[in-house]
CSV table of C-alpha atoms and ligand atoms in Angstrom, one decimal:
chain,number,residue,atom,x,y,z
D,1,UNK,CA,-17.1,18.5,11.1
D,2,UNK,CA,-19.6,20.5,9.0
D,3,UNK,CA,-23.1,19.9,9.3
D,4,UNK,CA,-24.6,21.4,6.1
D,5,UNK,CA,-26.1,18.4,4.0
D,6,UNK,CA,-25.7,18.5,0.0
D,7,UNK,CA,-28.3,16.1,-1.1
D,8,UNK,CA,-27.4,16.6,-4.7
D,9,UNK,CA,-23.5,15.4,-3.8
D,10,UNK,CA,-25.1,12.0,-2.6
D,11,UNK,CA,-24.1,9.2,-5.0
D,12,UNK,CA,-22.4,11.8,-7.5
D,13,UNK,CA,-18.7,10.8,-8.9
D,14,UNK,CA,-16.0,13.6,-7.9
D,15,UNK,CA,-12.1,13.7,-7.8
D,16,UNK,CA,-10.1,15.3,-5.5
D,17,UNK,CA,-6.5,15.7,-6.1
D,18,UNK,CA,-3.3,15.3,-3.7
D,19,UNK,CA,-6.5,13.6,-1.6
D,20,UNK,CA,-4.5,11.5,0.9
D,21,UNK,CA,-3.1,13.9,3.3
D,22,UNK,CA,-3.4,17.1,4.8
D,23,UNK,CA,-6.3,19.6,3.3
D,24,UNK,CA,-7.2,17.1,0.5
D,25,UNK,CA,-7.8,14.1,2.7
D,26,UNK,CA,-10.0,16.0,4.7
D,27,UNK,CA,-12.2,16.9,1.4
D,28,UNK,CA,-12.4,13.7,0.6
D,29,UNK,CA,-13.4,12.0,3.9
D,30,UNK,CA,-16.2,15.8,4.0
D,31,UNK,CA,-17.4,14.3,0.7
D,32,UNK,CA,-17.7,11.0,1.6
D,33,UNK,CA,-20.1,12.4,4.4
D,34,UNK,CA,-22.6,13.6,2.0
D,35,UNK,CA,-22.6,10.8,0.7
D,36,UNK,CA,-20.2,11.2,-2.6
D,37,UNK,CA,-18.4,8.4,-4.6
D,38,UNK,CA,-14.8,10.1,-4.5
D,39,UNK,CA,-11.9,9.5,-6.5
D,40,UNK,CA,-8.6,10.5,-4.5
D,41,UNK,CA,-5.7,11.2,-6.2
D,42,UNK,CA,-1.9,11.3,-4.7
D,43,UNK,CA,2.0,10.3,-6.2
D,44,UNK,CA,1.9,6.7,-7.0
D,45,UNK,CA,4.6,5.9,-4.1
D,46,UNK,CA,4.6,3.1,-2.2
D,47,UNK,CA,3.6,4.2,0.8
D,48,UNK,CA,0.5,5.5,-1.1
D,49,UNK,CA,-0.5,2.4,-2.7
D,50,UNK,CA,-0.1,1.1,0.7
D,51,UNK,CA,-2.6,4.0,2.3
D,52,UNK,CA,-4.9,3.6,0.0
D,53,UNK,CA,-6.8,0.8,1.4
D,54,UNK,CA,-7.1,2.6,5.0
D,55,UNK,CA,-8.3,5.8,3.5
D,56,UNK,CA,-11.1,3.6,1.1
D,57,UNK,CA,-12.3,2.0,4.4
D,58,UNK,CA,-12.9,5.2,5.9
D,59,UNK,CA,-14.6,7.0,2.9
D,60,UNK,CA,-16.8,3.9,3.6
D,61,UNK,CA,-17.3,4.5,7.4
D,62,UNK,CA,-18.4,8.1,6.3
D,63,UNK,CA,-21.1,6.5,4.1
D,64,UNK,CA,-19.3,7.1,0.6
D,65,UNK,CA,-17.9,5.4,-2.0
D,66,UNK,CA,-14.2,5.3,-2.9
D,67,UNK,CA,-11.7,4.9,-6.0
D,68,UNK,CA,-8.1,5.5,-5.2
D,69,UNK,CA,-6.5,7.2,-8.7
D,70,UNK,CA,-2.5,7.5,-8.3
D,71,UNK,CA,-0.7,9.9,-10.6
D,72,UNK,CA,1.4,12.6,-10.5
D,73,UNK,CA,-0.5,15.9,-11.8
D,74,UNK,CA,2.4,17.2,-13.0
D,75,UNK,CA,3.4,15.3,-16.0
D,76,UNK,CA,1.0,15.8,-19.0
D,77,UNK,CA,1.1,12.3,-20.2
D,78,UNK,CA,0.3,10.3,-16.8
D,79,UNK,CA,-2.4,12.5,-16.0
D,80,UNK,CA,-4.1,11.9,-19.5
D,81,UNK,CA,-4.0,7.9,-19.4
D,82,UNK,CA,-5.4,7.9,-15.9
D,83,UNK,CA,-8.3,10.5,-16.7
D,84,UNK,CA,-8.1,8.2,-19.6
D,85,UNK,CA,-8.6,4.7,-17.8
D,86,UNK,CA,-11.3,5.9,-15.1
D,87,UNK,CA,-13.7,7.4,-17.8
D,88,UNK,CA,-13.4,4.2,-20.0
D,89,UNK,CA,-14.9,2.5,-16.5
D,90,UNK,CA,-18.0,4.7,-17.2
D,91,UNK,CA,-17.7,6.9,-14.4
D,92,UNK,CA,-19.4,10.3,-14.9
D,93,UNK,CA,-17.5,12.7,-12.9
D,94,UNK,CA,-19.1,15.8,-12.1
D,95,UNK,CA,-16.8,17.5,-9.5
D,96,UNK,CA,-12.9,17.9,-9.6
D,97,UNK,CA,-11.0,19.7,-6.6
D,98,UNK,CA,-7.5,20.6,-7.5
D,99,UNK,CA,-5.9,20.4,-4.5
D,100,UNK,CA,-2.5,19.2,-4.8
D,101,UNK,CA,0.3,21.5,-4.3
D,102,UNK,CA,3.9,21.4,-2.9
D,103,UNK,CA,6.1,24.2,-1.4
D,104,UNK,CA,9.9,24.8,-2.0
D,105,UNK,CA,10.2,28.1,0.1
D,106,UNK,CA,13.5,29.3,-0.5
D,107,UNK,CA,15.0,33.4,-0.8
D,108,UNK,CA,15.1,34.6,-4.5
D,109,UNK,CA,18.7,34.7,-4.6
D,110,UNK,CA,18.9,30.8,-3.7
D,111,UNK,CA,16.1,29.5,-5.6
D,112,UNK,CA,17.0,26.7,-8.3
D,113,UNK,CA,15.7,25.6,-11.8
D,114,UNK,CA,14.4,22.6,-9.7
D,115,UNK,CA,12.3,24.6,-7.5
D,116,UNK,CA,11.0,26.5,-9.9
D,117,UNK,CA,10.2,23.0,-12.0
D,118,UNK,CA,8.4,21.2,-8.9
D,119,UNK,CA,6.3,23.9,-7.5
D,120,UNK,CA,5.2,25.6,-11.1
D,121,UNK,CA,5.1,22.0,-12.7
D,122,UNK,CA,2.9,20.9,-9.7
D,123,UNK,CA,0.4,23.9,-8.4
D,124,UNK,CA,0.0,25.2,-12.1
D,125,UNK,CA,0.8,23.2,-14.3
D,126,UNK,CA,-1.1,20.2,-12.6
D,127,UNK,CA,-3.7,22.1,-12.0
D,128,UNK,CA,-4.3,22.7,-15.8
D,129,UNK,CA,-3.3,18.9,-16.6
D,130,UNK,CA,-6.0,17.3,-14.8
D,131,UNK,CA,-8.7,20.2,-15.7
D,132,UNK,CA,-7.8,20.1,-19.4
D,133,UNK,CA,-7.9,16.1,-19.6
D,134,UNK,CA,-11.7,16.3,-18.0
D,135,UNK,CA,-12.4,19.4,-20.0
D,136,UNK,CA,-14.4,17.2,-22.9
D,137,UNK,CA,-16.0,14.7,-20.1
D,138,UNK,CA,-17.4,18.0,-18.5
D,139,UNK,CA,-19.0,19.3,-21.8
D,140,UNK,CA,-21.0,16.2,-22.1
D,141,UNK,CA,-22.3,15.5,-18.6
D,142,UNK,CA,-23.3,19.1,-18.5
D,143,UNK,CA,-25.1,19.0,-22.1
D,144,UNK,CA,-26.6,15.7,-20.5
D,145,UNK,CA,-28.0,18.1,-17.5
D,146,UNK,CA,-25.5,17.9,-15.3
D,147,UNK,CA,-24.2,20.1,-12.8
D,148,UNK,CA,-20.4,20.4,-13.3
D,149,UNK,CA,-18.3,22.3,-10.6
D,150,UNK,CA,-14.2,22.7,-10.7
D,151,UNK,CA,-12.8,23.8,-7.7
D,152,UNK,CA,-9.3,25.0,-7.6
D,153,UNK,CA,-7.4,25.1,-4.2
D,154,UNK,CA,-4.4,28.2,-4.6
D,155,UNK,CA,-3.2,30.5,-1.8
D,156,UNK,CA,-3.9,34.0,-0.1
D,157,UNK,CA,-0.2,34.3,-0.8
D,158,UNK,CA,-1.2,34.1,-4.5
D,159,UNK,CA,-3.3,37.1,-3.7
D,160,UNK,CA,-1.0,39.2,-1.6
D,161,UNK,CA,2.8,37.7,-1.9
D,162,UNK,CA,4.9,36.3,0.8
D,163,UNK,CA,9.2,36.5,1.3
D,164,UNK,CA,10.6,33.3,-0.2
D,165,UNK,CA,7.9,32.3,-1.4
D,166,UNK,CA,7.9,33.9,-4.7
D,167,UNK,CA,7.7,30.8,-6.8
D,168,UNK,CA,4.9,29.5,-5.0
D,169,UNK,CA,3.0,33.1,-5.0
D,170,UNK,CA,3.3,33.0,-9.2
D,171,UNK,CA,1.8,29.4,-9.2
D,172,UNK,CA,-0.7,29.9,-6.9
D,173,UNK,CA,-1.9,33.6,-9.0
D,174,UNK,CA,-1.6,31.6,-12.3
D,175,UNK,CA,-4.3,29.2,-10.7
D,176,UNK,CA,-6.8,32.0,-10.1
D,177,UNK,CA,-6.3,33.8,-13.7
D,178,UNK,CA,-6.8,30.0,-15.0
D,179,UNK,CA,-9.6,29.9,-12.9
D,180,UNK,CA,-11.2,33.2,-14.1
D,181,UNK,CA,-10.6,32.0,-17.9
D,182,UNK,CA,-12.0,28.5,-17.7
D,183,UNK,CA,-14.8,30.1,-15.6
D,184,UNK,CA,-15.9,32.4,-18.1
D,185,UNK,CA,-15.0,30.5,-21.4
D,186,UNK,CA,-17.8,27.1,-20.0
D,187,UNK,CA,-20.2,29.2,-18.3
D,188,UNK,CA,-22.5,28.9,-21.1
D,189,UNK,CA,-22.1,25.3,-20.9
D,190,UNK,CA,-23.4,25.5,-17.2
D,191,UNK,CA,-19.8,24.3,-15.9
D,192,UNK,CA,-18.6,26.5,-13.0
D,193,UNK,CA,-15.2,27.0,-11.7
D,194,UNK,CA,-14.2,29.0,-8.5
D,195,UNK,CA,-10.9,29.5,-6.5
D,196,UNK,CA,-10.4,29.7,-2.6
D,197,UNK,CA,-7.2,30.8,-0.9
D,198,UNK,CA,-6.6,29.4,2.0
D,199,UNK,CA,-4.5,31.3,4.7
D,200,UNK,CA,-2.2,29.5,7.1
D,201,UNK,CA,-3.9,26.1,7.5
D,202,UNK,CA,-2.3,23.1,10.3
D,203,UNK,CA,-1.1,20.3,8.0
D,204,UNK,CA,1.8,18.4,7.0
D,205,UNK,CA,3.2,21.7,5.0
D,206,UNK,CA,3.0,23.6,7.5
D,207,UNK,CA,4.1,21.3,10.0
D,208,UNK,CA,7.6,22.5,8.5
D,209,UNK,CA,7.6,25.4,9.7
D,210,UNK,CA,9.6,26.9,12.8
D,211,UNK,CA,7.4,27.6,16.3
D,212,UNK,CA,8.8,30.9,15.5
D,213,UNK,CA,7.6,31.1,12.5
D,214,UNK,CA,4.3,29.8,13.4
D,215,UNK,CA,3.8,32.4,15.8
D,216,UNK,CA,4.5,35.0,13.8
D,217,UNK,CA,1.9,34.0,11.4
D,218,UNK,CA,-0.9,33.4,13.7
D,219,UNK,CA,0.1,37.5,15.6
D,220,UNK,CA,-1.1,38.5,11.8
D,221,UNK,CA,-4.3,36.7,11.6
D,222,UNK,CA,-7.1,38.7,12.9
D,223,UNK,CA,-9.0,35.9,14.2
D,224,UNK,CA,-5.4,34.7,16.1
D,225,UNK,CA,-5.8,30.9,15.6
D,226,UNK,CA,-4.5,29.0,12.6
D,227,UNK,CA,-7.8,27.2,10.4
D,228,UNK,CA,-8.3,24.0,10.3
D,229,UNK,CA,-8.5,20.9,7.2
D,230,UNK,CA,-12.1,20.9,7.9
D,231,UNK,CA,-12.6,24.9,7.4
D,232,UNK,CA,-11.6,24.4,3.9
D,233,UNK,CA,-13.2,21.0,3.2
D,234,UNK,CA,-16.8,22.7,4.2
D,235,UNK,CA,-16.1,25.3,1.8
D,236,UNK,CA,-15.2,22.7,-0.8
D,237,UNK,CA,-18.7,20.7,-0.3
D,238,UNK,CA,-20.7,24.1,-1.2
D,239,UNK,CA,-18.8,25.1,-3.7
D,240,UNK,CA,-19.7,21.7,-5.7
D,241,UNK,CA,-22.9,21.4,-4.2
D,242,UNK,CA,-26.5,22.9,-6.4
D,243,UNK,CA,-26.6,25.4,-3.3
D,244,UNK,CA,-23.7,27.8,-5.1
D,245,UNK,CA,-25.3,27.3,-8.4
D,246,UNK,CA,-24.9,31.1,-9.1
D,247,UNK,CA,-21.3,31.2,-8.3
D,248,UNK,CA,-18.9,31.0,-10.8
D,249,UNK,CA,-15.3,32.4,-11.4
D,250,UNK,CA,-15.1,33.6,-7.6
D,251,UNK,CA,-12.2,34.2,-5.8
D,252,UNK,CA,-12.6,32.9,-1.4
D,253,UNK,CA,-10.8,33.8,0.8
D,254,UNK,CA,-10.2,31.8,3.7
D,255,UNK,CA,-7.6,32.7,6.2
D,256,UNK,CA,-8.9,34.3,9.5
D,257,UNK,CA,-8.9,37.7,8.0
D,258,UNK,CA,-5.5,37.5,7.4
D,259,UNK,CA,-5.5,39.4,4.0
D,260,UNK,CA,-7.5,42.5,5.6
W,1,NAP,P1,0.1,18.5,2.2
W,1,NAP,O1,-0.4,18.2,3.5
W,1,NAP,O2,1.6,18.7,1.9
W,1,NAP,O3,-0.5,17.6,1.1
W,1,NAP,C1,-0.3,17.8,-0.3
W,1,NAP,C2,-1.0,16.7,-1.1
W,1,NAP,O4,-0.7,17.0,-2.5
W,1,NAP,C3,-0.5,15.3,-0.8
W,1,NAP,O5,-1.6,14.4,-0.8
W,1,NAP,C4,0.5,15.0,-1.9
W,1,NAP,O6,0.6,13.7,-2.2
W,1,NAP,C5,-0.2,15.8,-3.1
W,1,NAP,N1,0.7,16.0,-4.2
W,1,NAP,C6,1.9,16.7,-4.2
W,1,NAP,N2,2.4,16.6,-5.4
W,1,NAP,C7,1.6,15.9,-6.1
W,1,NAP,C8,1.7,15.4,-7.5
W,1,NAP,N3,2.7,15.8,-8.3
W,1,NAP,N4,0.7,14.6,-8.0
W,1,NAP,C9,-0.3,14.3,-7.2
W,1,NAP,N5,-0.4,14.6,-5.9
W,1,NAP,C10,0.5,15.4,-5.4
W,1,NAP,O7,-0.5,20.0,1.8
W,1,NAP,P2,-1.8,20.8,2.3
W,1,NAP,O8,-1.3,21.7,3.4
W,1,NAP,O9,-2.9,19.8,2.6
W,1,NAP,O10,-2.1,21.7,1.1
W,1,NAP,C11,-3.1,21.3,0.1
W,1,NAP,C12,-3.3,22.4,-0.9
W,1,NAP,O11,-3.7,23.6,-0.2
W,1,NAP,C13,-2.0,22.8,-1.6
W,1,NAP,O12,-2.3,23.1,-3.0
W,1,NAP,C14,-1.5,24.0,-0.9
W,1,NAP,O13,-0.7,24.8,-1.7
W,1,NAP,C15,-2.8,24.7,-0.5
W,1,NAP,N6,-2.6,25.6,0.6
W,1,NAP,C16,-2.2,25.1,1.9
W,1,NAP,C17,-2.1,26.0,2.9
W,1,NAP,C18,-1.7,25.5,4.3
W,1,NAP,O14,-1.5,26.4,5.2
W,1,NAP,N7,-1.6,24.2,4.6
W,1,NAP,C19,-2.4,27.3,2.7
W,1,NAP,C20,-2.8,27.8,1.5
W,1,NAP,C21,-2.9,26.9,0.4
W,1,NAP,P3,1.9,12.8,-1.8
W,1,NAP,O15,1.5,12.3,-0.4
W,1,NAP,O16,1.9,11.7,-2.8
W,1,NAP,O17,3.0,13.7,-1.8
């Protein structure tokens, strides 16, 4: 658990995306800890709608606020009417986290128009659907005083490649040149964006993967352990906190050393 303290995150509105598992959830509950009022996206499945009410009690326990926000990032339409429907509740948000992203690893010469669809649709594309559709929000609460920070979660694999995971690679780099763009094109308007690439991080998606596989991975990481939800999540908190004020358009790294 990190213990750095954001006072400026206490009682301020952010949204995390794909919030209720894995890497996101752990953002969320790390937010909740300082204190934040967090709106946690996921799919609007069953079993979701059915979650929601453990996760909102624990963003409680933390000392935060909760709002669970169901919607799939990757259709254009959905994500608008739910931006839609939580700022016409008068929320100011001043944080987003994109965060939710799905793998379809599979060799080049097996990959399908459906793979491509999900995982560009969902890293990318989402990525840009929920950011565009609190693009005008942001302008305002900034020009109101407000600190804005976007957070964008892609890949070191975006950064250096990976075998069959080419689709997911081209996602994850089209998140950090969107990044880079948004980042320069609403600095003046004192909204920052920044991008971290995580490295091989224990959570559901990776839970997929072979022992063998696992091991293989963790031989290449100089620091030889995989990271942890939490590694990412402190990251996360700075990053929207006043204390990275000067950073903008950045690029993180944080994988062991695994990209050295
Ligand atoms: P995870 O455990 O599989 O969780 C993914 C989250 O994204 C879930 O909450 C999922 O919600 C949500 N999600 C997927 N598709 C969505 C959609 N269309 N709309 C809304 N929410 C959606 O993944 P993770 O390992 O925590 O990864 C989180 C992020 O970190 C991803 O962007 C991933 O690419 C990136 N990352 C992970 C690693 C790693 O080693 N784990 C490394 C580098 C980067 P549902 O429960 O509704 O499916």
């Amino acid at each position: 658990m990190s213990s750095a303290i954001y006072n400026d995150l206490q009682g301020k509105s952010i949204l995390v995306t794909g919030g209720m598992r894995g890497i996101g959830r752990e953002i969320v509950l790390s937010l909740a800890r300082q204190g934040a009022h967090v709106i946690f996206n996921a799919t609007k499945s069953e079993k979701n709608q059915e979650k929601a009410g453990e996760l909102l009690r624990k963003i409680e326990e933390c000392g935060g606020k909760g709002t669970p926000l169901l919607f799939d990032v990757s259709n254009f339409s959905e994500t608008q009417e739910a931006i839609a429907s939580l700022l016409k509740e008068g929320h100011s948000i001043v944080g987003l986290v994109n965060n939710a992203g799905v793998t379809r690893d599979q060799l080049i010469l097996k990959v399908k128009e459906d793979d491509i669809d999900k995982v560009i649709d969902t890293n990318l594309k989402g990525t840009i659907n929920v950011t565009t559709a609190l693009a005008r929000h942001f302008l305002k609460v900034s020009g109101e005083g407000g600190n804005v920070s976007v957070v964008n979660i892609s890949s070191v694999v975006g950064l250096m490649g990976n075998p069959a995971q080419t689709i997911y690679a081209a996602s994850k780099a089209g998140i950090i040149g969107f990044t880079k763009a948004f980042a320069k094109e609403l600095a003046s308007k004192k909204v920052r964006c920044n991008v971290i690439c995580p490295g091989f991080i224990e959570t559901d998606m990776t839970s997929a993967l072979s022992e063998k596989v696992k091991e293989s991975y963790i031989e290449n990481i100089p620091l030889k352990r995989a990271g942890q939800s939490q590694d990412v999540a402190s990251l996360v908190c700075f990053l929207l906190s006043h204390d990275s004020s000067y950073i903008t358009g950045e690029t993180i790294k944080i994988d062991g050393g695994l990209y050295i």
